[in-house]
mmCIF file of C-alpha atoms in Angstrom:
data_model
loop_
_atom_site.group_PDB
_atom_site.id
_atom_site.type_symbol
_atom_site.label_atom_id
_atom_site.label_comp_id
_atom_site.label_asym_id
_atom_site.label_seq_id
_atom_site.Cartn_x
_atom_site.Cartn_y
_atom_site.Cartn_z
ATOM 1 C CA UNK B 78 0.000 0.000 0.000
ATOM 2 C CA UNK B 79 1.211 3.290 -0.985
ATOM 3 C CA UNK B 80 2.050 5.119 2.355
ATOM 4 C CA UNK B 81 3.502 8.706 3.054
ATOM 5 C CA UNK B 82 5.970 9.174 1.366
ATOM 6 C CA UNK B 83 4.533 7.343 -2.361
ATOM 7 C CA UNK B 84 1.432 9.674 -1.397
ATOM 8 C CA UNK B 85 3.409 13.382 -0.772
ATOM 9 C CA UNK B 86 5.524 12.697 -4.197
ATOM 10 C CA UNK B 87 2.420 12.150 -5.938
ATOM 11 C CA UNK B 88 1.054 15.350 -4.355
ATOM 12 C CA UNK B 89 3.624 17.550 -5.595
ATOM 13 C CA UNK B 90 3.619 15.927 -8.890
ATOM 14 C CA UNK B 91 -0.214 16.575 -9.287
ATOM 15 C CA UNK B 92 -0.453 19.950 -7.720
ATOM 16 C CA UNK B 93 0.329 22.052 -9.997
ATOM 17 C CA UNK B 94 -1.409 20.001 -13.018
ATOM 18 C CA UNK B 95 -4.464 20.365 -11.336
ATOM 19 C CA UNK B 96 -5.546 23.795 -10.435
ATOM 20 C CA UNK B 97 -4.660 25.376 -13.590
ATOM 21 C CA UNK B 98 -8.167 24.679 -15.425
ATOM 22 C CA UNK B 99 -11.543 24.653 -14.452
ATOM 23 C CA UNK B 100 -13.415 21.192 -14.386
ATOM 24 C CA UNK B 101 -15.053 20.596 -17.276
ATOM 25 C CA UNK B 102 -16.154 17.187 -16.280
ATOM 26 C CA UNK B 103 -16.381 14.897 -13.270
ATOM 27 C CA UNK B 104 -16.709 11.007 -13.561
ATOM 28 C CA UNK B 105 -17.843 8.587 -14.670
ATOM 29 C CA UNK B 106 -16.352 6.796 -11.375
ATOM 30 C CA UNK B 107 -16.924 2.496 -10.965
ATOM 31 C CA UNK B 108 -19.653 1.859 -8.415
ATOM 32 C CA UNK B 109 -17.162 0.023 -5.964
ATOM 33 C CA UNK B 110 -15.093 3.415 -6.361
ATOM 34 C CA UNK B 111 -16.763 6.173 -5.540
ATOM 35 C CA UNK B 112 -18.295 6.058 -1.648
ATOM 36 C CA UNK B 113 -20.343 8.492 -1.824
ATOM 37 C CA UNK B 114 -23.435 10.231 -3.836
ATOM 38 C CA UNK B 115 -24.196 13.225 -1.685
ATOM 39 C CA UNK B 116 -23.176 15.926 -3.493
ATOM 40 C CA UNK B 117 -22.879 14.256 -6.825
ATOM 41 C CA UNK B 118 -19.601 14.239 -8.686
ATOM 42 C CA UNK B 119 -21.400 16.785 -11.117
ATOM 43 C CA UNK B 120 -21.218 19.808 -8.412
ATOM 44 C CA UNK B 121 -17.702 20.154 -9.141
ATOM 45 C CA UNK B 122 -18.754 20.990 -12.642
ATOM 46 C CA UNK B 123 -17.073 24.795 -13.674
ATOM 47 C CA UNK B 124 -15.176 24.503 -10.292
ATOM 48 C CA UNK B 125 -11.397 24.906 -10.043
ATOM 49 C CA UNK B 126 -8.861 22.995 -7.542
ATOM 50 C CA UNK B 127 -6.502 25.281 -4.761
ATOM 51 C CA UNK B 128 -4.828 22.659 -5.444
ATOM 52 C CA UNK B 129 -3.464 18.624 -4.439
ATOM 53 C CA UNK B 130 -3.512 18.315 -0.313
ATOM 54 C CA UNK B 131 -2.622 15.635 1.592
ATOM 55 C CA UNK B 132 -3.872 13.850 5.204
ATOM 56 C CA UNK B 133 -1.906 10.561 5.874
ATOM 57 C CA UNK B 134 -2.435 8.168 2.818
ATOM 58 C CA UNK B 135 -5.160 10.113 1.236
ATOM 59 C CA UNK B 136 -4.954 12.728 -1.285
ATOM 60 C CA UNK B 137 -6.963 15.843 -0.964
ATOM 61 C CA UNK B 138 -8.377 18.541 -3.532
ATOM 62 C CA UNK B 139 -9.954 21.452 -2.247
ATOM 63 C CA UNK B 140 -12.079 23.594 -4.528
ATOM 64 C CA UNK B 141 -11.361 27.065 -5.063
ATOM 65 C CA UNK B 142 -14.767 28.185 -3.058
ATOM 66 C CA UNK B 143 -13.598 25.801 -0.268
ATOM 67 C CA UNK B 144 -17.224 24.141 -0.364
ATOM 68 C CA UNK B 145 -16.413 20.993 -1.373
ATOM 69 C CA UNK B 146 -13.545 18.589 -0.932
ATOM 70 C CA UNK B 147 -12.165 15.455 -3.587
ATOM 71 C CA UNK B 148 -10.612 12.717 -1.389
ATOM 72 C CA UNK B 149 -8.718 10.290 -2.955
ATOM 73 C CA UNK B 150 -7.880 6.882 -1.214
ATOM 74 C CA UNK B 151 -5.126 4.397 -3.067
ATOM 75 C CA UNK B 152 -5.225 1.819 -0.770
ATOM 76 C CA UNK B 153 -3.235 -1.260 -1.993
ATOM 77 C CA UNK B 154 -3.518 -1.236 -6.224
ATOM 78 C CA UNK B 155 -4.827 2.126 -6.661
ATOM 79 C CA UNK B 156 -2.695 4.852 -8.822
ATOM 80 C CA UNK B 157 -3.861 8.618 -9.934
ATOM 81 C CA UNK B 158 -2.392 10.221 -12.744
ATOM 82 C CA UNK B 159 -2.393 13.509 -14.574
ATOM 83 C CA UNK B 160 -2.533 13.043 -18.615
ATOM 84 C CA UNK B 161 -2.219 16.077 -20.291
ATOM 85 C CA UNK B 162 -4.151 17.449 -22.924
ATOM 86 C CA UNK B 163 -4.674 14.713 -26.176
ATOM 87 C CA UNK B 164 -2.167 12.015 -23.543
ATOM 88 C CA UNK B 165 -3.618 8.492 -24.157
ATOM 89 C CA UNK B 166 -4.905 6.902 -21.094
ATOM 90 C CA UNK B 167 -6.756 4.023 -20.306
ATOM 91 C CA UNK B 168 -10.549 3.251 -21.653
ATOM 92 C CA UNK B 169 -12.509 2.445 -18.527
ATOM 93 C CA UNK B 170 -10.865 3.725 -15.548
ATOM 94 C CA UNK B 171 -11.956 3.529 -11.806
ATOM 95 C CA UNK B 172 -12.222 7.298 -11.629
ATOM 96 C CA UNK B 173 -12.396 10.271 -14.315
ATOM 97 C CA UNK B 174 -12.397 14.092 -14.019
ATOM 98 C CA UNK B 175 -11.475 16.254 -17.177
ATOM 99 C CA UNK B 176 -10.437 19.810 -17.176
ATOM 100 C CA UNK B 177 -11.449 22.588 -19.363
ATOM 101 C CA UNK B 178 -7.958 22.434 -21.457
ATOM 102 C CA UNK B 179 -8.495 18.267 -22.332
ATOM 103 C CA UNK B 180 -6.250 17.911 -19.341
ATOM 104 C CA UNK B 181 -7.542 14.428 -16.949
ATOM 105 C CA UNK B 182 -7.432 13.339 -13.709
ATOM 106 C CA UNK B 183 -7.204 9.670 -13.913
ATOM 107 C CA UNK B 184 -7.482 6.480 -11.619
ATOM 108 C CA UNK B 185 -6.809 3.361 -12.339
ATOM 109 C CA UNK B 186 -6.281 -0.065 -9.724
ATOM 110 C CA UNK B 187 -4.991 -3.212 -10.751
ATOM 111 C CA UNK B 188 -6.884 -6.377 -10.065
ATOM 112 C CA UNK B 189 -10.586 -7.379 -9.909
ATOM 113 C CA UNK B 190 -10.903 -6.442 -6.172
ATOM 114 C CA UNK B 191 -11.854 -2.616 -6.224
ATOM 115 C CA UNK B 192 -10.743 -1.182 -3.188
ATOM 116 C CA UNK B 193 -9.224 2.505 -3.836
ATOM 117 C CA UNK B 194 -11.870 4.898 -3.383
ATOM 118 C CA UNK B 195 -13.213 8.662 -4.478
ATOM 119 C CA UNK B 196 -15.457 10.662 -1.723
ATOM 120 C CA UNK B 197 -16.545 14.341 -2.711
ATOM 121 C CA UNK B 198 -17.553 16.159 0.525
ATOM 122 C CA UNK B 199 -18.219 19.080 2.037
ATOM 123 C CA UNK B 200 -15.761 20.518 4.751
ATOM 124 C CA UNK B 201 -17.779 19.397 7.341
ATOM 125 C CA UNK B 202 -17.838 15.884 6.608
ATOM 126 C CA UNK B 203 -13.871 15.633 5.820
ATOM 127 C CA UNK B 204 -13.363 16.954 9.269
ATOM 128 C CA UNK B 205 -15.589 14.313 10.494
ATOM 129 C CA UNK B 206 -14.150 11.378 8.112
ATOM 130 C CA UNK B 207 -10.373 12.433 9.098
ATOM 131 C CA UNK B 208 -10.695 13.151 12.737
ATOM 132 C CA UNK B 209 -9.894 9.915 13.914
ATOM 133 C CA UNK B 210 -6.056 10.145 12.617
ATOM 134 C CA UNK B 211 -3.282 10.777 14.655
ATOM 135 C CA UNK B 212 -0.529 13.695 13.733
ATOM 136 C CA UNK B 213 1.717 13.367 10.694
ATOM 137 C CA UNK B 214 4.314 11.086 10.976
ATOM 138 C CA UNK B 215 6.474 13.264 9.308
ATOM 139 C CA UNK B 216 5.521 16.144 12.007
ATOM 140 C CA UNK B 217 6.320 14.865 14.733
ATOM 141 C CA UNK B 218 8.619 16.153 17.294
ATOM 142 C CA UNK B 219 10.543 13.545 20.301
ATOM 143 C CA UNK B 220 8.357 14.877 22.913
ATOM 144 C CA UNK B 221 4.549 14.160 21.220
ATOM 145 C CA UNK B 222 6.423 11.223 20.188
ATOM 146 C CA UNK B 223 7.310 10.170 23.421
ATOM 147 C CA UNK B 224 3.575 10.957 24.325
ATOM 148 C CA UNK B 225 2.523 8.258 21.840
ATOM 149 C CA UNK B 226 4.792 5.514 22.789
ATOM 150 C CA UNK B 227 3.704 6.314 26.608
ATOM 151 C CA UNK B 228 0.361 6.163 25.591
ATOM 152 C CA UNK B 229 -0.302 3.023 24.688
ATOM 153 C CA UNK B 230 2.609 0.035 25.114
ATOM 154 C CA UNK B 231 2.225 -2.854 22.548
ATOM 155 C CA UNK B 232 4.447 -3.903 20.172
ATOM 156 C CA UNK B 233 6.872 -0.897 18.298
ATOM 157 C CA UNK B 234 5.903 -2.277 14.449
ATOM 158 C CA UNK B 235 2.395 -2.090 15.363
ATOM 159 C CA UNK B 236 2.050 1.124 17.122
ATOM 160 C CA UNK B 237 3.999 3.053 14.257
ATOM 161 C CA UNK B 238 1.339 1.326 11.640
ATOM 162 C CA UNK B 239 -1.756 2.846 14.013
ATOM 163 C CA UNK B 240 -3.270 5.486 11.420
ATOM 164 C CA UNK B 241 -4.769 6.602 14.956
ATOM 165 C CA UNK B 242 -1.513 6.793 16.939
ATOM 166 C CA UNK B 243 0.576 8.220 13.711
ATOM 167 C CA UNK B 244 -0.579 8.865 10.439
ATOM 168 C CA UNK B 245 1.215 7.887 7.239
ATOM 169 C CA UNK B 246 3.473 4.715 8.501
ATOM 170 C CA UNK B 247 2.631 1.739 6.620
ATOM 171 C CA UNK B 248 4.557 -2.343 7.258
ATOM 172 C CA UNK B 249 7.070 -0.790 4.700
ATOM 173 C CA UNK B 250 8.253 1.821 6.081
ATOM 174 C CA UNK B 251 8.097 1.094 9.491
ATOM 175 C CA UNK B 252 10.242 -1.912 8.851
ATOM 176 C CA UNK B 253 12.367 0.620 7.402
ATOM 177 C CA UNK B 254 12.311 3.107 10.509
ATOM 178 C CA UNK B 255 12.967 -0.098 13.115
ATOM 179 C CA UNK B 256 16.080 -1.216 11.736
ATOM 180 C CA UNK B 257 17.225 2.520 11.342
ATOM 181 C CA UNK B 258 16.720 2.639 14.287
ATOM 182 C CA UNK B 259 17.902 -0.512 15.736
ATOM 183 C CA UNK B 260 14.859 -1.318 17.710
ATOM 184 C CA UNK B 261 13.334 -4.664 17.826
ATOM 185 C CA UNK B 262 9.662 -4.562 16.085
ATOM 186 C CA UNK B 263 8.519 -6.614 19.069
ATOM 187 C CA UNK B 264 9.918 -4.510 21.638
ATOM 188 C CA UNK B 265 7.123 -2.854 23.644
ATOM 189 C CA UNK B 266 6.577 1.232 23.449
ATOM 190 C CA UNK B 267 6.338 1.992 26.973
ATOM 191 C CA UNK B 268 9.481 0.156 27.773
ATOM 192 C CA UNK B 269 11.984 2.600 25.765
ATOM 193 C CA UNK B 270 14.692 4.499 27.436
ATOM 194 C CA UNK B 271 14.618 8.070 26.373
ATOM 195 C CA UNK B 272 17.765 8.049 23.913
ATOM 196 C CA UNK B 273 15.598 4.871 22.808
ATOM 197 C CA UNK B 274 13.176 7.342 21.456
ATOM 198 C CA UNK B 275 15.352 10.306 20.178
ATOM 199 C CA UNK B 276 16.741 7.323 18.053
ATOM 200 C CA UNK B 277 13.464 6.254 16.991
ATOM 201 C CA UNK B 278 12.458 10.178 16.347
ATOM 202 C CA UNK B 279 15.299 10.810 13.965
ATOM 203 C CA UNK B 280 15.008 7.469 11.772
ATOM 204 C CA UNK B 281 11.022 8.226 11.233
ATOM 205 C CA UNK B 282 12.180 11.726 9.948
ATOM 206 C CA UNK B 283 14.889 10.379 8.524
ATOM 207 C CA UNK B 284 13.746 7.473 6.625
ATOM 208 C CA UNK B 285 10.377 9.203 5.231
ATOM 209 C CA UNK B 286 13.017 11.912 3.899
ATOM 210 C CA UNK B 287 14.459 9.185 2.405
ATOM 211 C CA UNK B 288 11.680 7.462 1.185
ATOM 212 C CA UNK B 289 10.151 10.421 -0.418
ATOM 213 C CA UNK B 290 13.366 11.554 -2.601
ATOM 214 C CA UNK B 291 13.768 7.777 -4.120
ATOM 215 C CA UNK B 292 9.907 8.352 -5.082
ATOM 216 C CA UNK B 293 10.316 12.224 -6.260
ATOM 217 C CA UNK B 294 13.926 10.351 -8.154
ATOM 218 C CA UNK B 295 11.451 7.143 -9.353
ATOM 219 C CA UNK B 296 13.306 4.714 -7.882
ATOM 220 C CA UNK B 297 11.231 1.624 -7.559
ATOM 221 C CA UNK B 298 12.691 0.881 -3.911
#
């Protein structure tokens, strides 16, 4: 599954692609894709993007108004794309949006299982659908980390993978971050020593630095 740092390079790829036109049309989207139907995909319709946001896995596109919200979840298989004007694409993709210039937002997902998933909602119901994640992994400082691993003590692979706890950390990556650290995945969060967790505060920075300059490079590791 695509986690923070596969999700920010894709932000700042897409960003600037996709506020420069208005929408000239949104959808079609598969059935299993998009999750919701209240306010239909057409009310974005002669809108224009602010721009490509991100919270944790899931990309984010604001309208210019700041009434409604496109929400974006990959999940495992799921990839968005920007094709530029008179670009070939695929036929049938899980999720379409076309801008006034021919420009397209595209998603695809491999497989039969649909899983990725488009929501368009109103600022309201974001808050509501996002307010169970924990800070950015990427934001985090050693003391509200330190909060975190006091908060709850299980197991360290588990705890960093807790979209409440910390958001963005995926099995990936947090293998990654563990043996940067060189912590044990099975040792227990309340039972670090402090230097424990400055060590395990500079390898998540670290190592989602890292991981987001192979993606920004393409590396495929």
């Amino acid at each position: 599954m695509p986690e923070l740092p596969e999700v920010e390079a894709w932000r700042r790829q897409l960003d600037p692609n996709v506020k420069r036109y208005p929408i000239e049309r949104a959808g079609p989207a598969h059935i299993a894709t998009l999750k919701t139907f209240d306010p239909p995909l057409s009310a974005l319709e002669g809108e224009g993007f602010q721009g490509a946001r991100r919270r944790a896995k899931r990309l984010l596109f604001p309208t210019d108004d700041e009434e409604l919200v496109l929400m974006v979840h990959l999940m495992s298989a799921g990839r968005l794309r920007y094709l530029a004007a008179g670009e070939k694409g695929p036929k049938t993709p899980a999720f379409r949006l076309r801008f006034a210039d021919g420009g397209e937002l595209v998603l695809t997902e491999a497989g039969k299982k649909k899983r990725a998933g488009v929501w368009l909602l109103r600022p309201e119901a974001l808050e509501e659908e996002l307010a169970h994640l924990g800070p950015e992994a990427d934001e985090l400082d050693v003391a509200v980390l330190a909060e975190i691993l006091a908060s709850d003590s299980r197991r360290l692979h588990s705890l960093l993978r807790d979209q409440r706890l910390i958001a963005g950390i995926g099995r990936a990556w947090a293998n990654e971050i563990l043996h940067h650290a060189q912590l044990s995945p099975f040792a227990l969060s309340g039972d670090l020593a402090p230097g424990q967790v400055d060590r395990l505060a500079e390898a998540i920075d670290a190592e989602l630095s890292r991981g987001l300059e192979l993606r920004e490079r393409g590396a495929a590791d």
